[in-house]
């Protein structure tokens, strides 16, 4: 039997992020505070967190956060010399995945989990534009814990936009967003508590 974590059937309220060539919607109160608090604790336990090493300019370095990769067996994830085989999703991730599918109106079959332990943990600017994600991928990003600024930077122009991703929020990136923009989470000199982010994706089976 599938277990459901969510009992509220509210229609979440979307804010459109004003990117000239992107398609990004932000749902600040996607989860109730109670749901988000409970899931934060559950995910810290359920996820097999690891600190991976990547090759940067010829040197092996530890990435500045912990991560884990879950999904269907054919879903492989890799960059900069790192290759991750998918673990099967625990019930908590499956349940969040189904809720993302309802809001984003798109299917997902894998998720990258990131744990930013403090303000020194970060993710550098990148686009989720790997060929296995297909053209114009839909990516659903769910945040728990510390709010952190999430920055968009146009790949060719000087256009920039910042969104503060709060506890229990959902950000859906679709359309040409990955084609035209990079995104990232900067380090912060201020005190930052811990934050978990989940990015659900869909990898085609070929
Ligand atoms: O932590 C975040 O908000 C961003 C994560 C991200 O961009 C990714 O997993 O590709
Ligand atoms: Mn990303």
Tab-separated table of N, CA and C in Angstrom, residues 60-206:
chain	number	residue	atom	x	y	z
A	60	UNK	N	41.523	16.309	-7.624
A	60	UNK	CA	40.322	15.745	-6.994
A	60	UNK	C	39.976	16.566	-5.768
A	61	UNK	N	38.755	17.090	-5.724
A	61	UNK	CA	38.335	17.902	-4.565
A	61	UNK	C	36.985	17.402	-4.048
A	62	UNK	N	36.778	17.575	-2.745
A	62	UNK	CA	35.492	17.209	-2.137
A	62	UNK	C	34.462	18.263	-2.505
A	63	UNK	N	33.256	17.869	-2.897
A	63	UNK	CA	32.243	18.874	-3.191
A	63	UNK	C	31.776	19.510	-1.869
A	64	UNK	N	31.417	20.814	-1.913
A	64	UNK	CA	31.089	21.520	-0.670
A	64	UNK	C	29.644	21.307	-0.213
A	65	UNK	N	29.248	20.074	-0.022
A	65	UNK	CA	27.910	19.715	0.478
A	65	UNK	C	27.852	18.187	0.481
A	66	UNK	N	26.807	17.625	1.103
A	66	UNK	CA	26.602	16.176	0.997
A	66	UNK	C	25.501	15.953	-0.026
A	67	UNK	N	25.512	14.816	-0.687
A	67	UNK	CA	24.473	14.560	-1.682
A	67	UNK	C	24.140	13.075	-1.766
A	68	UNK	N	23.076	12.767	-2.493
A	68	UNK	CA	22.692	11.379	-2.755
A	68	UNK	C	21.778	11.371	-3.963
A	69	UNK	N	21.782	10.257	-4.678
A	69	UNK	CA	21.054	10.152	-5.943
A	69	UNK	C	20.094	8.967	-5.885
A	70	UNK	N	18.816	9.216	-6.153
A	70	UNK	CA	17.764	8.180	-6.082
A	70	UNK	C	16.975	8.151	-7.378
A	71	UNK	N	16.498	6.968	-7.755
A	71	UNK	CA	15.631	6.922	-8.926
A	71	UNK	C	15.488	5.526	-9.489
A	72	UNK	N	14.878	5.460	-10.674
A	72	UNK	CA	14.712	4.183	-11.363
A	72	UNK	C	16.092	3.687	-11.800
A	73	UNK	N	16.151	2.364	-12.019
A	73	UNK	CA	17.452	1.736	-12.264
A	73	UNK	C	18.232	2.292	-13.449
A	74	UNK	N	17.503	2.764	-14.476
A	74	UNK	CA	18.219	3.246	-15.676
A	74	UNK	C	18.742	4.671	-15.496
A	75	UNK	N	18.408	5.324	-14.392
A	75	UNK	CA	18.764	6.738	-14.211
A	75	UNK	C	20.179	6.855	-13.661
A	76	UNK	N	21.086	7.278	-14.499
A	76	UNK	CA	22.454	7.493	-14.024
A	76	UNK	C	22.765	8.972	-14.006
A	77	UNK	N	23.607	9.371	-13.068
A	77	UNK	CA	23.909	10.777	-12.906
A	77	UNK	C	25.419	10.924	-12.775
A	78	UNK	N	25.981	11.860	-13.489
A	78	UNK	CA	27.421	12.043	-13.359
A	78	UNK	C	27.895	13.364	-13.918
A	79	UNK	N	28.979	13.880	-13.391
A	79	UNK	CA	29.670	15.047	-13.926
A	79	UNK	C	31.066	15.078	-13.337
A	80	UNK	N	31.994	15.709	-14.039
A	80	UNK	CA	33.378	15.911	-13.556
A	80	UNK	C	33.988	14.652	-12.919
A	81	UNK	N	33.909	13.545	-13.626
A	81	UNK	CA	34.548	12.327	-13.138
A	81	UNK	C	33.749	11.566	-12.096
A	82	UNK	N	32.573	12.119	-11.711
A	82	UNK	CA	31.732	11.468	-10.706
A	82	UNK	C	30.604	10.726	-11.422
A	83	UNK	N	30.353	9.494	-10.998
A	83	UNK	CA	29.250	8.742	-11.602
A	83	UNK	C	28.466	8.059	-10.487
A	84	UNK	N	27.185	8.376	-10.383
A	84	UNK	CA	26.372	7.830	-9.295
A	84	UNK	C	25.319	6.878	-9.845
A	85	UNK	N	25.250	5.687	-9.237
A	85	UNK	CA	24.182	4.739	-9.566
A	85	UNK	C	23.002	5.068	-8.656
A	86	UNK	N	21.768	4.940	-9.184
A	86	UNK	CA	20.621	5.349	-8.369
A	86	UNK	C	20.267	4.334	-7.281
A	87	UNK	N	19.916	4.860	-6.110
A	87	UNK	CA	19.345	4.038	-5.048
A	87	UNK	C	17.833	4.081	-5.217
A	88	UNK	N	17.101	3.036	-4.783
A	88	UNK	CA	15.631	3.111	-4.845
A	88	UNK	C	15.095	4.142	-3.849
A	89	UNK	N	14.068	4.905	-4.271
A	89	UNK	CA	13.551	5.976	-3.407
A	89	UNK	C	12.831	5.400	-2.187
A	90	UNK	N	13.167	5.888	-0.978
A	90	UNK	CA	12.357	5.516	0.192
A	90	UNK	C	10.970	6.162	0.088
A	91	UNK	N	10.043	5.691	0.933
A	91	UNK	CA	8.643	6.149	0.859
A	91	UNK	C	8.536	7.670	0.975
A	92	UNK	N	9.394	8.298	1.789
A	92	UNK	CA	9.319	9.761	1.951
A	92	UNK	C	9.573	10.453	0.616
A	93	UNK	N	10.600	10.026	-0.116
A	93	UNK	CA	10.905	10.662	-1.410
A	93	UNK	C	9.816	10.367	-2.443
A	94	UNK	N	9.306	9.119	-2.433
A	94	UNK	CA	8.222	8.760	-3.372
A	94	UNK	C	7.014	9.667	-3.167
A	95	UNK	N	6.711	9.910	-1.908
A	95	UNK	CA	5.532	10.696	-1.584
A	95	UNK	C	5.705	12.161	-2.023
A	96	UNK	N	6.882	12.727	-1.813
A	96	UNK	CA	7.152	14.103	-2.243
A	96	UNK	C	7.151	14.157	-3.775
A	97	UNK	N	7.703	13.129	-4.397
A	97	UNK	CA	7.722	13.058	-5.865
A	97	UNK	C	6.305	13.130	-6.434
A	98	UNK	N	5.374	12.350	-5.852
A	98	UNK	CA	4.000	12.353	-6.369
A	98	UNK	C	3.352	13.722	-6.204
A	99	UNK	N	3.655	14.389	-5.095
A	99	UNK	CA	3.082	15.721	-4.886
A	99	UNK	C	3.671	16.722	-5.897
A	100	UNK	N	4.969	16.591	-6.198
A	100	UNK	CA	5.588	17.451	-7.230
A	100	UNK	C	4.926	17.221	-8.589
A	101	UNK	N	4.642	15.952	-8.900
A	101	UNK	CA	4.043	15.630	-10.208
A	101	UNK	C	2.680	16.303	-10.366
A	102	UNK	N	1.925	16.344	-9.245
A	102	UNK	CA	0.596	16.981	-9.298
A	102	UNK	C	0.720	18.468	-9.571
A	103	UNK	N	1.626	19.135	-8.857
A	103	UNK	CA	1.743	20.591	-9.005
A	103	UNK	C	2.389	20.952	-10.344
A	104	UNK	N	3.478	20.251	-10.696
A	104	UNK	CA	4.219	20.609	-11.922
A	104	UNK	C	3.545	20.042	-13.175
A	105	UNK	N	2.589	19.123	-12.980
A	105	UNK	CA	1.912	18.453	-14.102
A	105	UNK	C	2.930	17.834	-15.066
A	106	UNK	N	3.913	17.144	-14.486
A	106	UNK	CA	4.953	16.478	-15.272
A	106	UNK	C	5.442	15.272	-14.473
A	107	UNK	N	5.919	14.221	-15.166
A	107	UNK	CA	6.411	13.049	-14.439
A	107	UNK	C	7.862	13.224	-13.989
A	108	UNK	N	8.227	12.574	-12.876
A	108	UNK	CA	9.616	12.561	-12.409
A	108	UNK	C	9.994	11.120	-12.088
A	109	UNK	N	11.263	10.757	-12.318
A	109	UNK	CA	11.693	9.395	-11.966
A	109	UNK	C	13.052	9.348	-11.270
A	110	UNK	N	13.581	10.501	-10.901
A	110	UNK	CA	14.844	10.512	-10.167
A	110	UNK	C	14.969	11.822	-9.395
A	111	UNK	N	15.859	11.808	-8.411
A	111	UNK	CA	16.017	13.015	-7.587
A	111	UNK	C	17.447	13.102	-7.056
A	112	UNK	N	18.001	14.308	-7.147
A	112	UNK	CA	19.282	14.591	-6.501
A	112	UNK	C	18.973	15.284	-5.180
A	113	UNK	N	19.471	14.703	-4.080
A	113	UNK	CA	19.284	15.306	-2.760
A	113	UNK	C	20.582	15.998	-2.375
A	114	UNK	N	20.488	17.239	-1.905
A	114	UNK	CA	21.664	17.988	-1.460
A	114	UNK	C	21.447	18.468	-0.036
A	115	UNK	N	22.481	18.336	0.771
A	115	UNK	CA	22.433	18.792	2.157
A	115	UNK	C	23.531	19.826	2.358
A	116	UNK	N	23.087	21.093	2.566
A	116	UNK	CA	24.005	22.202	2.830
A	116	UNK	C	24.077	22.333	4.336
A	117	UNK	N	25.208	21.887	4.925
A	117	UNK	CA	25.285	21.789	6.386
A	117	UNK	C	25.321	23.156	7.053
A	118	UNK	N	25.938	24.148	6.382
A	118	UNK	CA	26.017	25.526	6.906
A	118	UNK	C	26.291	26.465	5.733
A	119	UNK	N	26.615	27.731	6.052
A	119	UNK	CA	26.803	28.742	5.002
A	119	UNK	C	28.011	28.493	4.115
A	120	UNK	N	28.906	27.635	4.550
A	120	UNK	CA	30.079	27.317	3.726
A	120	UNK	C	29.764	26.279	2.655
A	121	UNK	N	28.647	25.576	2.804
A	121	UNK	CA	28.253	24.627	1.754
A	121	UNK	C	27.512	25.391	0.662
A	122	UNK	N	27.683	24.973	-0.586
A	122	UNK	CA	27.188	25.759	-1.721
A	122	UNK	C	27.055	24.871	-2.950
A	123	UNK	N	26.476	25.471	-4.009
A	123	UNK	CA	26.486	24.807	-5.325
A	123	UNK	C	26.812	25.870	-6.361
A	124	UNK	N	27.874	25.645	-7.132
A	124	UNK	CA	28.300	26.675	-8.081
A	124	UNK	C	27.338	26.751	-9.271
A	125	UNK	N	27.442	27.870	-10.017
A	125	UNK	CA	26.537	28.110	-11.144
A	125	UNK	C	26.641	26.982	-12.180
A	126	UNK	N	25.495	26.507	-12.602
A	126	UNK	CA	25.416	25.436	-13.606
A	126	UNK	C	24.011	25.466	-14.199
A	127	UNK	N	23.817	24.733	-15.274
A	127	UNK	CA	22.463	24.495	-15.797
A	127	UNK	C	22.239	22.995	-15.794
A	128	UNK	N	21.006	22.587	-15.535
A	128	UNK	CA	20.673	21.165	-15.590
A	128	UNK	C	20.252	20.866	-17.026
A	129	UNK	N	21.277	20.793	-17.891
A	129	UNK	CA	21.004	20.669	-19.331
A	129	UNK	C	21.669	19.438	-19.927
A	130	UNK	N	21.877	18.403	-19.095
A	130	UNK	CA	22.459	17.163	-19.606
A	130	UNK	C	21.517	16.570	-20.657
A	131	UNK	N	22.098	15.975	-21.706
A	131	UNK	CA	21.258	15.454	-22.792
A	131	UNK	C	20.216	14.434	-22.325
A	132	UNK	N	20.546	13.640	-21.297
A	132	UNK	CA	19.583	12.609	-20.859
A	132	UNK	C	18.326	13.210	-20.218
A	133	UNK	N	18.359	14.513	-19.874
A	133	UNK	CA	17.154	15.159	-19.331
A	133	UNK	C	16.214	15.612	-20.456
A	134	UNK	N	16.685	15.542	-21.695
A	134	UNK	CA	15.861	15.929	-22.842
A	134	UNK	C	15.829	17.442	-23.016
A	135	UNK	N	15.148	17.879	-24.075
A	135	UNK	CA	15.031	19.311	-24.320
A	135	UNK	C	13.965	19.906	-23.415
A	136	UNK	N	14.180	21.095	-22.964
A	136	UNK	CA	13.225	21.827	-22.127
A	136	UNK	C	12.751	20.988	-20.930
A	137	UNK	N	13.698	20.519	-20.107
A	137	UNK	CA	13.307	19.663	-18.970
A	137	UNK	C	12.508	20.431	-17.917
A	138	UNK	N	11.633	19.701	-17.237
A	138	UNK	CA	10.916	20.255	-16.083
A	138	UNK	C	11.636	19.734	-14.834
A	139	UNK	N	12.054	20.654	-13.959
A	139	UNK	CA	12.773	20.274	-12.745
A	139	UNK	C	12.041	20.874	-11.545
A	140	UNK	N	11.755	20.021	-10.566
A	140	UNK	CA	11.007	20.464	-9.380
A	140	UNK	C	11.947	20.452	-8.189
A	141	UNK	N	12.129	21.613	-7.553
A	141	UNK	CA	13.118	21.774	-6.495
A	141	UNK	C	12.417	22.111	-5.173
A	142	UNK	N	12.562	21.226	-4.185
A	142	UNK	CA	11.872	21.380	-2.899
A	142	UNK	C	12.912	21.678	-1.820
A	143	UNK	N	12.615	22.665	-0.972
A	143	UNK	CA	13.577	23.104	0.047
A	143	UNK	C	13.051	22.882	1.463
A	144	UNK	N	13.958	22.438	2.346
A	144	UNK	CA	13.658	22.234	3.779
A	144	UNK	C	14.753	22.889	4.603
A	145	UNK	N	14.369	23.523	5.712
A	145	UNK	CA	15.364	24.092	6.615
A	145	UNK	C	15.698	25.529	6.263
A	146	UNK	N	16.958	25.887	6.434
A	146	UNK	CA	17.428	27.261	6.234
A	146	UNK	C	17.041	27.823	4.855
A	147	UNK	N	16.490	29.036	4.832
A	147	UNK	CA	16.261	29.739	3.546
A	147	UNK	C	17.614	30.160	2.992
A	148	UNK	N	17.834	29.918	1.715
A	148	UNK	CA	19.077	30.376	1.072
A	148	UNK	C	18.713	31.070	-0.239
A	149	UNK	N	19.469	32.134	-0.597
A	149	UNK	CA	19.222	32.774	-1.893
A	149	UNK	C	19.618	31.821	-3.034
A	150	UNK	N	18.749	31.761	-4.034
A	150	UNK	CA	18.968	30.925	-5.219
A	150	UNK	C	19.072	31.907	-6.385
A	151	UNK	N	20.216	31.905	-7.073
A	151	UNK	CA	20.481	32.930	-8.092
A	151	UNK	C	20.379	32.376	-9.505
A	152	UNK	N	19.712	33.160	-10.355
A	152	UNK	CA	19.707	32.878	-11.792
A	152	UNK	C	20.608	33.897	-12.474
A	153	UNK	N	21.379	33.453	-13.450
A	153	UNK	CA	22.245	34.348	-14.219
A	153	UNK	C	22.117	33.942	-15.678
A	154	UNK	N	21.744	34.900	-16.526
A	154	UNK	CA	21.607	34.589	-17.959
A	154	UNK	C	22.973	34.206	-18.523
A	155	UNK	N	22.990	33.204	-19.423
A	155	UNK	CA	24.275	32.717	-19.944
A	155	UNK	C	24.931	33.736	-20.873
A	156	UNK	N	24.143	34.600	-21.517
A	156	UNK	CA	24.706	35.518	-22.516
A	156	UNK	C	24.559	36.991	-22.153
A	157	UNK	N	23.491	37.369	-21.462
A	157	UNK	CA	23.295	38.781	-21.140
A	157	UNK	C	23.631	39.014	-19.660
A	158	UNK	N	23.405	40.250	-19.178
A	158	UNK	CA	23.721	40.551	-17.779
A	158	UNK	C	22.509	40.323	-16.867
A	159	UNK	N	21.422	39.763	-17.405
A	159	UNK	CA	20.207	39.571	-16.605
A	159	UNK	C	20.466	38.612	-15.433
A	160	UNK	N	19.986	39.041	-14.250
A	160	UNK	CA	20.149	38.231	-13.037
A	160	UNK	C	18.858	38.264	-12.260
A	161	UNK	N	18.603	37.235	-11.476
A	161	UNK	CA	17.446	37.273	-10.591
A	161	UNK	C	17.712	36.395	-9.380
A	162	UNK	N	17.280	36.870	-8.206
A	162	UNK	CA	17.490	36.112	-6.967
A	162	UNK	C	16.142	35.752	-6.351
A	163	UNK	N	16.001	34.500	-5.903
A	163	UNK	CA	14.789	34.049	-5.199
A	163	UNK	C	15.244	33.467	-3.859
A	164	UNK	N	14.581	33.869	-2.773
A	164	UNK	CA	14.916	33.286	-1.473
A	164	UNK	C	14.056	32.031	-1.306
A	165	UNK	N	14.697	30.869	-1.350
A	165	UNK	CA	13.916	29.617	-1.277
A	165	UNK	C	13.671	29.259	0.185
A	166	UNK	N	12.409	29.292	0.577
A	166	UNK	CA	12.084	29.095	1.996
A	166	UNK	C	11.673	27.657	2.312
A	167	UNK	N	11.705	27.343	3.603
A	167	UNK	CA	11.315	26.030	4.160
A	167	UNK	C	9.937	25.617	3.633
A	168	UNK	N	9.850	24.443	3.026
A	168	UNK	CA	8.564	23.944	2.541
A	168	UNK	C	8.147	24.490	1.189
A	169	UNK	N	9.068	25.160	0.484
A	169	UNK	CA	8.712	25.749	-0.821
A	169	UNK	C	9.034	24.795	-1.966
A	170	UNK	N	8.410	25.104	-3.116
A	170	UNK	CA	8.691	24.383	-4.364
A	170	UNK	C	9.015	25.410	-5.439
A	171	UNK	N	10.069	25.146	-6.218
A	171	UNK	CA	10.417	25.976	-7.374
A	171	UNK	C	10.374	25.057	-8.585
A	172	UNK	N	9.597	25.424	-9.604
A	172	UNK	CA	9.534	24.590	-10.815
A	172	UNK	C	10.191	25.347	-11.964
A	173	UNK	N	11.244	24.742	-12.511
A	173	UNK	CA	11.935	25.323	-13.671
A	173	UNK	C	11.519	24.526	-14.895
A	174	UNK	N	11.051	25.231	-15.937
A	174	UNK	CA	10.563	24.537	-17.134
A	174	UNK	C	10.962	25.337	-18.374
A	175	UNK	N	10.377	24.941	-19.519
A	175	UNK	CA	10.597	25.678	-20.765
A	175	UNK	C	12.080	25.772	-21.100
A	176	UNK	N	12.500	26.982	-21.496
A	176	UNK	CA	13.890	27.201	-21.926
A	176	UNK	C	14.820	27.623	-20.792
A	177	UNK	N	14.377	27.487	-19.549
A	177	UNK	CA	15.180	27.984	-18.415
A	177	UNK	C	16.614	27.446	-18.441
A	178	UNK	N	16.774	26.128	-18.655
A	178	UNK	CA	18.132	25.544	-18.601
A	178	UNK	C	18.961	25.945	-19.816
A	179	UNK	N	18.296	26.275	-20.920
A	179	UNK	CA	19.020	26.686	-22.138
A	179	UNK	C	19.659	28.054	-21.938
A	180	UNK	N	18.919	28.970	-21.317
A	180	UNK	CA	19.375	30.362	-21.256
A	180	UNK	C	19.986	30.788	-19.928
A	181	UNK	N	19.753	30.042	-18.857
A	181	UNK	CA	20.208	30.501	-17.536
A	181	UNK	C	21.030	29.449	-16.802
A	182	UNK	N	22.015	29.928	-16.039
A	182	UNK	CA	22.659	29.108	-15.015
A	182	UNK	C	22.014	29.463	-13.676
A	183	UNK	N	22.120	28.543	-12.723
A	183	UNK	CA	21.611	28.827	-11.385
A	183	UNK	C	22.587	28.257	-10.355
A	184	UNK	N	22.524	28.798	-9.128
A	184	UNK	CA	23.428	28.311	-8.087
A	184	UNK	C	23.047	28.850	-6.716
A	185	UNK	N	23.706	28.291	-5.699
A	185	UNK	CA	23.508	28.696	-4.299
A	185	UNK	C	24.891	29.074	-3.767
A	186	UNK	N	25.086	30.367	-3.501
A	186	UNK	CA	26.406	30.853	-3.069
A	186	UNK	C	26.703	30.536	-1.613
A	187	UNK	N	27.999	30.538	-1.301
A	187	UNK	CA	28.410	30.470	0.107
A	187	UNK	C	27.981	31.763	0.794
A	188	UNK	N	27.871	31.716	2.121
A	188	UNK	CA	27.492	32.915	2.864
A	188	UNK	C	28.381	33.057	4.093
A	189	UNK	N	28.814	34.281	4.343
A	189	UNK	CA	29.659	34.535	5.525
A	189	UNK	C	28.801	34.592	6.787
A	190	UNK	N	27.480	34.789	6.598
A	190	UNK	CA	26.578	34.861	7.761
A	190	UNK	C	26.313	33.471	8.320
A	191	UNK	N	25.817	33.442	9.558
A	191	UNK	CA	25.474	32.143	10.139
A	191	UNK	C	24.309	31.531	9.367
A	192	UNK	N	24.451	30.326	8.943
A	192	UNK	CA	23.376	29.634	8.221
A	192	UNK	C	23.170	28.270	8.863
A	193	UNK	N	21.913	27.973	9.188
A	193	UNK	CA	21.587	26.628	9.676
A	193	UNK	C	21.558	25.676	8.486
A	194	UNK	N	21.233	24.433	8.738
A	194	UNK	CA	21.319	23.442	7.670
A	194	UNK	C	20.092	23.464	6.757
A	195	UNK	N	20.298	23.070	5.530
A	195	UNK	CA	19.252	23.105	4.499
A	195	UNK	C	19.333	21.842	3.646
A	196	UNK	N	18.161	21.265	3.357
A	196	UNK	CA	18.089	20.128	2.428
A	196	UNK	C	17.342	20.597	1.197
A	197	UNK	N	17.856	20.257	0.015
A	197	UNK	CA	17.146	20.550	-1.230
A	197	UNK	C	17.030	19.268	-2.037
A	198	UNK	N	15.855	19.085	-2.642
A	198	UNK	CA	15.611	17.924	-3.517
A	198	UNK	C	15.289	18.445	-4.908
A	199	UNK	N	16.006	17.985	-5.939
A	199	UNK	CA	15.620	18.366	-7.312
A	199	UNK	C	15.160	17.103	-8.047
A	200	UNK	N	13.852	17.059	-8.309
A	200	UNK	CA	13.267	15.932	-9.041
A	200	UNK	C	13.399	16.198	-10.530
A	201	UNK	N	13.767	15.133	-11.259
A	201	UNK	CA	13.995	15.226	-12.707
A	201	UNK	C	13.359	14.026	-13.394
A	202	UNK	N	13.367	14.046	-14.728
A	202	UNK	CA	12.875	12.894	-15.483
A	202	UNK	C	13.927	12.501	-16.506
A	203	UNK	N	14.407	11.272	-16.415
A	203	UNK	CA	15.389	10.764	-17.381
A	203	UNK	C	14.707	9.702	-18.234
A	204	UNK	N	14.756	9.936	-19.553
A	204	UNK	CA	14.097	9.005	-20.458
A	204	UNK	C	14.821	7.659	-20.479
A	205	UNK	N	14.033	6.608	-20.680
A	205	UNK	CA	14.585	5.259	-20.802
A	205	UNK	C	14.843	5.035	-22.284
A	206	UNK	N	16.106	4.737	-22.629
A	206	UNK	CA	16.368	4.540	-24.068
A	206	UNK	C	16.774	3.106	-24.385
